[in-house]
Short mmCIF file of C-alpha atoms and ligand atoms in Angstrom, two decimals:
data_model
loop_
_atom_site.label_atom_id
_atom_site.label_comp_id
_atom_site.label_asym_id
_atom_site.label_seq_id
_atom_site.Cartn_x
_atom_site.Cartn_y
_atom_site.Cartn_z
CA MET A 8 -110.62 -3.04 98.10
CA LEU A 9 -107.87 -5.66 98.09
CA ARG A 10 -104.67 -5.53 100.11
CA VAL A 11 -102.08 -8.21 99.42
CA GLN A 12 -99.17 -8.38 101.86
CA GLY A 13 -96.08 -10.58 101.83
CA LEU A 14 -97.74 -13.29 99.75
CA THR A 15 -95.40 -16.27 99.34
CA SER A 16 -96.38 -19.52 97.61
CA GLN A 17 -94.60 -22.70 96.69
CA PHE A 18 -95.07 -25.92 94.79
CA ARG A 19 -93.95 -29.35 95.87
CA GLY A 20 -92.62 -31.43 92.98
CA ARG A 21 -90.20 -34.20 92.11
CA ALA A 22 -87.29 -31.76 92.37
CA GLY A 23 -88.41 -30.67 95.86
CA VAL A 24 -90.04 -27.46 96.94
CA VAL A 25 -90.06 -24.53 94.49
CA ARG A 26 -90.92 -21.03 95.63
CA ALA A 27 -93.08 -19.54 92.84
CA ILE A 28 -93.79 -16.13 94.40
CA ASP A 29 -91.96 -14.43 97.23
CA ASP A 30 -93.15 -11.58 99.45
CA VAL A 31 -95.62 -10.11 96.95
CA SER A 32 -97.39 -6.97 98.18
CA PHE A 33 -99.71 -4.51 96.43
CA GLU A 34 -103.12 -2.86 96.81
CA VAL A 35 -106.14 -2.46 94.59
CA PRO A 36 -107.95 0.72 95.72
CA ALA A 37 -111.73 0.91 95.37
CA GLY A 38 -112.84 1.94 91.88
CA GLU A 39 -109.35 1.66 90.40
CA ALA A 40 -107.77 -0.62 87.81
CA VAL A 41 -104.43 -2.21 88.66
CA GLY A 42 -102.32 -4.06 86.10
CA ILE A 43 -99.88 -6.84 86.99
CA VAL A 44 -97.24 -7.06 84.31
CA GLY A 45 -94.18 -9.25 83.84
CA GLU A 46 -92.66 -11.84 81.52
CA THR A 47 -93.95 -15.42 81.31
CA GLY A 48 -93.14 -17.33 84.50
CA SER A 49 -92.75 -14.19 86.64
CA GLY A 50 -95.51 -15.31 89.03
CA LYS A 51 -98.56 -13.36 87.85
CA SER A 52 -100.93 -16.32 87.68
CA VAL A 53 -99.63 -17.88 90.88
CA THR A 54 -100.32 -14.55 92.63
CA ILE A 55 -103.92 -14.52 91.37
CA ARG A 56 -104.47 -18.20 92.11
CA SER A 57 -103.06 -17.80 95.61
CA ILE A 58 -105.48 -14.95 96.30
CA LEU A 59 -108.46 -16.89 94.93
CA GLY A 60 -107.61 -20.23 96.54
CA LEU A 61 -107.14 -21.83 93.13
CA LEU A 62 -103.66 -23.33 93.47
CA PRO A 63 -103.37 -27.03 92.58
CA SER A 64 -103.25 -29.50 95.47
CA TYR A 65 -99.43 -29.61 95.44
CA GLY A 66 -99.18 -25.82 95.72
CA ARG A 67 -99.77 -23.69 98.79
CA VAL A 68 -99.49 -20.23 100.26
CA VAL A 69 -96.83 -20.38 102.97
CA ALA A 70 -96.90 -16.74 104.11
CA GLY A 71 -98.77 -13.49 103.69
CA SER A 72 -102.33 -12.25 103.52
CA ALA A 73 -104.93 -10.97 101.06
CA GLU A 74 -107.43 -8.75 102.81
CA PHE A 75 -110.76 -8.29 101.04
CA GLU A 76 -113.90 -6.80 102.63
CA GLY A 77 -112.57 -7.35 106.12
CA GLU A 78 -111.51 -10.97 105.64
CA ASP A 79 -108.13 -12.55 104.91
CA LEU A 80 -108.83 -14.69 101.84
CA ILE A 81 -105.77 -16.83 102.57
CA LYS A 82 -107.28 -18.02 105.87
CA LEU A 83 -110.75 -18.84 104.54
CA SER A 84 -112.20 -22.30 104.01
CA ARG A 85 -112.65 -23.59 100.45
CA THR A 86 -116.43 -23.26 100.82
CA ARG A 87 -116.31 -19.64 101.97
CA LEU A 88 -113.81 -18.79 99.21
CA ARG A 89 -116.08 -20.33 96.60
CA GLU A 90 -118.90 -18.12 97.87
CA ILE A 91 -116.75 -15.01 97.63
CA ARG A 92 -115.45 -15.99 94.20
CA GLY A 93 -118.91 -16.21 92.74
CA ALA A 94 -120.59 -13.30 94.47
CA ARG A 95 -117.97 -10.71 95.46
CA ILE A 96 -115.05 -11.33 93.09
CA GLY A 97 -115.64 -11.97 89.39
CA PHE A 98 -112.84 -14.06 87.87
CA VAL A 99 -112.05 -14.15 84.16
CA ALA A 100 -109.35 -16.67 83.25
CA GLN A 101 -107.13 -16.95 80.20
CA ASN A 102 -108.99 -19.75 78.46
CA PRO A 103 -112.80 -19.40 78.30
CA PHE A 104 -113.20 -23.04 77.28
CA GLY A 105 -111.50 -24.10 80.49
CA ALA A 106 -113.85 -21.88 82.49
CA LEU A 107 -117.04 -23.15 80.86
CA ASN A 108 -118.38 -26.65 81.41
CA PRO A 109 -118.40 -28.50 78.05
CA VAL A 110 -121.31 -30.81 78.89
CA LEU A 111 -123.77 -28.29 80.34
CA SER A 112 -125.85 -25.86 78.27
CA ILE A 113 -124.94 -22.20 78.73
CA GLU A 114 -128.34 -21.63 80.36
CA LYS A 115 -127.68 -24.39 82.88
CA GLN A 116 -124.36 -22.70 83.74
CA PHE A 117 -126.12 -19.38 84.34
CA ARG A 118 -128.57 -21.27 86.56
CA ASN A 119 -125.73 -22.90 88.55
CA VAL A 120 -123.89 -19.63 89.09
CA MET A 121 -127.12 -17.90 90.13
CA ARG A 122 -128.33 -20.71 92.42
CA ALA A 123 -125.06 -20.79 94.31
CA HIS A 124 -125.92 -17.39 95.79
CA ARG A 125 -129.51 -16.45 95.16
CA ARG A 126 -132.94 -17.97 94.61
CA MET A 127 -134.68 -17.07 91.39
CA SER A 128 -137.37 -18.70 89.25
CA ARG A 129 -136.38 -20.28 85.92
CA ALA A 130 -138.28 -17.63 83.97
CA GLU A 131 -136.69 -14.76 85.90
CA LEU A 132 -133.23 -16.28 85.49
CA HIS A 133 -133.81 -16.78 81.77
CA ASP A 134 -134.72 -13.11 81.33
CA LEU A 135 -131.73 -11.99 83.38
CA ALA A 136 -129.34 -14.23 81.41
CA ILE A 137 -130.67 -12.81 78.12
CA GLU A 138 -130.23 -9.28 79.45
CA ARG A 139 -126.67 -9.97 80.64
CA LEU A 140 -125.65 -11.68 77.39
CA ALA A 141 -127.01 -8.72 75.45
CA ALA A 142 -125.01 -6.39 77.70
CA VAL A 143 -121.79 -8.15 76.67
CA GLN A 144 -122.83 -7.99 73.00
CA VAL A 145 -123.52 -11.67 72.48
CA ARG A 146 -125.58 -11.97 69.32
CA GLY A 147 -128.55 -14.35 69.37
CA PRO A 148 -128.59 -14.79 73.15
CA GLU A 149 -131.59 -17.19 73.06
CA ARG A 150 -129.72 -19.57 70.79
CA VAL A 151 -126.51 -19.20 72.81
CA LEU A 152 -128.34 -20.08 76.05
CA ARG A 153 -129.70 -23.30 74.53
CA GLY A 154 -126.27 -24.22 73.15
CA TYR A 155 -122.92 -25.43 74.47
CA ALA A 156 -119.48 -23.89 74.83
CA HIS A 157 -117.95 -25.72 71.83
CA GLU A 158 -120.42 -24.01 69.51
CA LEU A 159 -118.99 -20.60 70.37
CA SER A 160 -115.98 -18.78 68.98
CA GLY A 161 -113.25 -17.95 71.51
CA GLY A 162 -114.36 -14.32 71.65
CA MET A 163 -118.03 -15.22 72.17
CA ALA A 164 -117.10 -17.81 74.82
CA GLN A 165 -115.07 -15.19 76.70
CA ARG A 166 -118.07 -12.80 76.53
CA VAL A 167 -120.20 -15.53 78.13
CA VAL A 168 -117.55 -16.02 80.83
CA ILE A 169 -117.55 -12.26 81.48
CA ALA A 170 -121.37 -12.22 81.75
CA LEU A 171 -121.18 -15.10 84.25
CA ALA A 172 -118.41 -13.38 86.22
CA MET A 173 -120.55 -10.20 86.45
CA LEU A 174 -123.82 -11.98 87.26
CA HIS A 175 -123.74 -11.06 90.95
CA ASP A 176 -122.34 -7.57 90.31
CA PRO A 177 -119.03 -8.19 92.13
CA PRO A 178 -117.19 -5.08 93.41
CA LEU A 179 -113.85 -6.61 92.33
CA VAL A 180 -113.04 -8.20 88.98
CA ILE A 181 -109.85 -10.21 88.48
CA ALA A 182 -108.81 -11.09 84.94
CA ASP A 183 -105.72 -13.22 84.18
CA GLU A 184 -104.54 -12.56 80.61
CA PRO A 185 -108.17 -12.64 79.45
CA THR A 186 -107.31 -12.26 75.75
CA THR A 187 -104.11 -14.23 75.16
CA ALA A 188 -106.04 -17.36 74.10
CA LEU A 189 -108.15 -15.35 71.65
CA ASP A 190 -107.81 -14.24 68.05
CA VAL A 191 -105.94 -10.91 67.84
CA THR A 192 -108.90 -9.30 66.07
CA VAL A 193 -111.14 -9.65 69.15
CA GLN A 194 -108.55 -8.99 71.87
CA ARG A 195 -109.19 -5.24 72.10
CA GLN A 196 -112.97 -5.78 71.99
CA ILE A 197 -112.78 -8.09 74.99
CA LEU A 198 -110.54 -5.68 76.94
CA ASP A 199 -112.88 -2.78 76.08
CA LEU A 200 -115.79 -4.89 77.25
CA ILE A 201 -114.17 -5.73 80.60
CA ASP A 202 -113.20 -2.07 80.98
CA SER A 203 -116.75 -0.83 80.31
CA GLN A 204 -118.31 -3.44 82.62
CA VAL A 205 -115.89 -2.43 85.37
CA LYS A 206 -116.47 1.31 84.90
CA GLN A 207 -120.26 1.02 84.64
CA GLY A 208 -120.41 -0.90 87.89
CA GLY A 209 -117.88 1.34 89.66
CA ARG A 210 -115.86 -1.82 90.27
CA SER A 211 -112.19 -2.39 90.93
CA LEU A 212 -110.11 -4.35 88.42
CA LEU A 213 -106.99 -6.45 88.82
CA LEU A 214 -105.79 -7.16 85.28
CA VAL A 215 -102.90 -9.51 84.56
CA THR A 216 -101.15 -8.99 81.25
CA HIS A 217 -97.72 -9.23 79.67
CA ASP A 218 -98.54 -6.22 77.50
CA LEU A 219 -97.48 -2.81 78.81
CA GLY A 220 -99.61 -1.09 76.17
CA VAL A 221 -102.67 -2.74 77.73
CA VAL A 222 -101.65 -1.48 81.17
CA ALA A 223 -101.16 2.04 79.81
CA GLN A 224 -104.59 2.06 78.25
CA TYR A 225 -106.71 0.43 80.93
CA CYS A 226 -104.99 0.79 84.31
CA HIS A 227 -104.33 3.49 86.93
CA ARG A 228 -101.65 1.56 88.73
CA VAL A 229 -99.11 -1.05 87.76
CA VAL A 230 -97.35 -3.84 89.62
CA VAL A 231 -94.22 -5.06 87.82
CA MET A 232 -93.21 -8.66 88.62
CA LYS A 233 -89.99 -10.52 87.89
CA SER A 234 -88.91 -13.97 89.09
CA GLY A 235 -91.76 -14.19 91.59
CA ARG A 236 -91.17 -10.79 93.17
CA VAL A 237 -92.64 -7.32 92.81
CA VAL A 238 -89.84 -5.12 91.49
CA GLU A 239 -91.78 -1.91 91.07
CA THR A 240 -95.26 -0.57 91.75
CA GLY A 241 -97.01 2.78 91.47
CA LEU A 242 -99.19 4.98 89.30
CA VAL A 243 -98.94 4.07 85.62
CA ALA A 244 -98.12 7.67 84.72
CA ASP A 245 -95.18 7.73 87.20
CA VAL A 246 -93.77 4.26 86.56
CA PHE A 247 -93.93 4.58 82.78
CA THR A 248 -92.39 8.04 82.59
CA ASN A 249 -89.83 7.46 85.32
CA PRO A 250 -89.12 3.74 85.88
CA THR A 251 -86.75 3.19 88.78
CA HIS A 252 -86.00 -0.50 88.30
CA GLU A 253 -83.74 -1.71 85.49
CA TYR A 254 -86.20 -4.49 84.61
CA THR A 255 -89.06 -2.02 84.13
CA LYS A 256 -86.85 0.01 81.80
CA GLN A 257 -86.10 -3.14 79.81
CA LEU A 258 -89.81 -3.96 79.59
CA LEU A 259 -90.55 -0.45 78.37
CA ASP A 260 -87.72 -0.62 75.84
CA ALA A 261 -89.00 -3.95 74.56
CA VAL A 262 -92.40 -2.50 73.65
CA PRO A 263 -92.69 -2.07 69.86
CA PRO A 264 -92.48 1.68 69.23
CA ALA A 265 -95.21 2.24 66.65
CA PRO A 266 -98.61 1.75 68.35
CA TRP A 267 -97.15 2.31 71.76
CA ALA A 268 -95.43 5.66 71.16
CA GLN A 269 -98.48 7.06 69.38
CA GLU A 270 -101.19 5.76 71.64
CA ALA A 271 -99.87 5.49 75.11
CA PRO A 272 -99.04 8.95 76.47
CA GLY A 273 -102.46 10.45 75.69
CA LEU A 274 -104.29 7.34 76.73
CA THR A 275 -102.35 7.12 79.96
CA GLU A 276 -103.37 10.62 80.95
CA GLN A 277 -106.92 9.94 79.93
CA ALA A 278 -107.05 6.67 81.85
CA VAL A 279 -105.68 8.34 84.95
CA THR A 280 -107.90 11.41 84.90
CA SER A 281 -111.17 9.92 83.62
CA ARG A 282 -111.92 7.76 86.66
N1 ADP B 8 -98.87 -25.79 88.46
C1 ADP B 8 -97.59 -25.50 88.67
N2 ADP B 8 -96.72 -26.42 89.12
C2 ADP B 8 -95.42 -26.14 89.33
N3 ADP B 8 -94.89 -24.93 89.13
C3 ADP B 8 -95.69 -23.97 88.67
C4 ADP B 8 -97.08 -24.19 88.41
N4 ADP B 8 -97.62 -23.05 87.96
C5 ADP B 8 -96.63 -22.15 87.95
N5 ADP B 8 -95.47 -22.69 88.37
C6 ADP B 8 -94.18 -21.99 88.47
O1 ADP B 8 -94.37 -20.78 89.19
C7 ADP B 8 -93.70 -19.70 88.56
C8 ADP B 8 -94.67 -18.61 88.21
O2 ADP B 8 -95.57 -19.07 87.23
P1 ADP B 8 -96.85 -18.26 86.76
O3 ADP B 8 -97.44 -17.55 87.91
O4 ADP B 8 -97.72 -19.21 86.04
O5 ADP B 8 -96.20 -17.21 85.74
P2 ADP B 8 -96.92 -16.12 84.84
O6 ADP B 8 -96.35 -14.80 85.25
O7 ADP B 8 -96.53 -16.47 83.42
O8 ADP B 8 -98.40 -16.22 85.05
C9 ADP B 8 -92.99 -20.30 87.35
O9 ADP B 8 -91.65 -20.54 87.71
C10 ADP B 8 -93.70 -21.59 87.09
O10 ADP B 8 -92.85 -22.54 86.55
MG1 MG B 9 -99.96 -16.65 83.72
#
């Protein structure tokens, strides 16, 4: 579904050029969930933003490719990438309030996302938006559509973002720490929601997290990053039971034992065999 090879990106700043990621390679097979894990600053977000053409103006990809549906995303124009981002790749970012437009009603944002790729009457779009909001368990979807982002809780706002990201039924969903900005009580609900939306649609998922427990529960494969490089990659069941890199061992050791030791082994097997 997605094949990333040798991806290398850098930022130009006052202190000169800084290489943020170096020679990053991994694959997301069709219908599978891949987790990217690593400490803060290890290059997870830069990897995602490089793939999606969302680096700031002073950042750029200097080498590598990201093949998706027969095209190298790195070589595409901004316009073509925007098309793909809306229709073929659903993106869920860390902060839902950054993803939503504060001055447009939620309904207007559904209309904008829809219009970018498909013609539909206002009435049809309204019905579809209600249906999609209900599918992500947004209560009172009529009221939510009339309202604005600031009226929503973080969890509800992220549900709206997920509904928008899924509007065109993309075959690939990319989520960058989709719950770190949210209240702990809703974090699992949002991950479960992304997981069910991905499974129902037979989609692929690239999920960035710093939580190995999340990878164990939701992903088939894991990519471990450190200091801008991939240090280990493979099936979750293999990497977690038999880590080859010292850093992966440290990450595993750092996981609090209680929920992890009880939940993970069974869930890992389940996650691997149930797809
Ligand atoms: N906008 C930016 N400008 C300059 N450097 C950045 C920017 N974003 C990230 N970096 C640098 O790139 C590296 C990787 O960051 P990032 O991908 O955001 O890490 P994370 O794994 O926490 O998502 C870090 O060293 C960070 O300081
Ligand atoms: Mg990040």
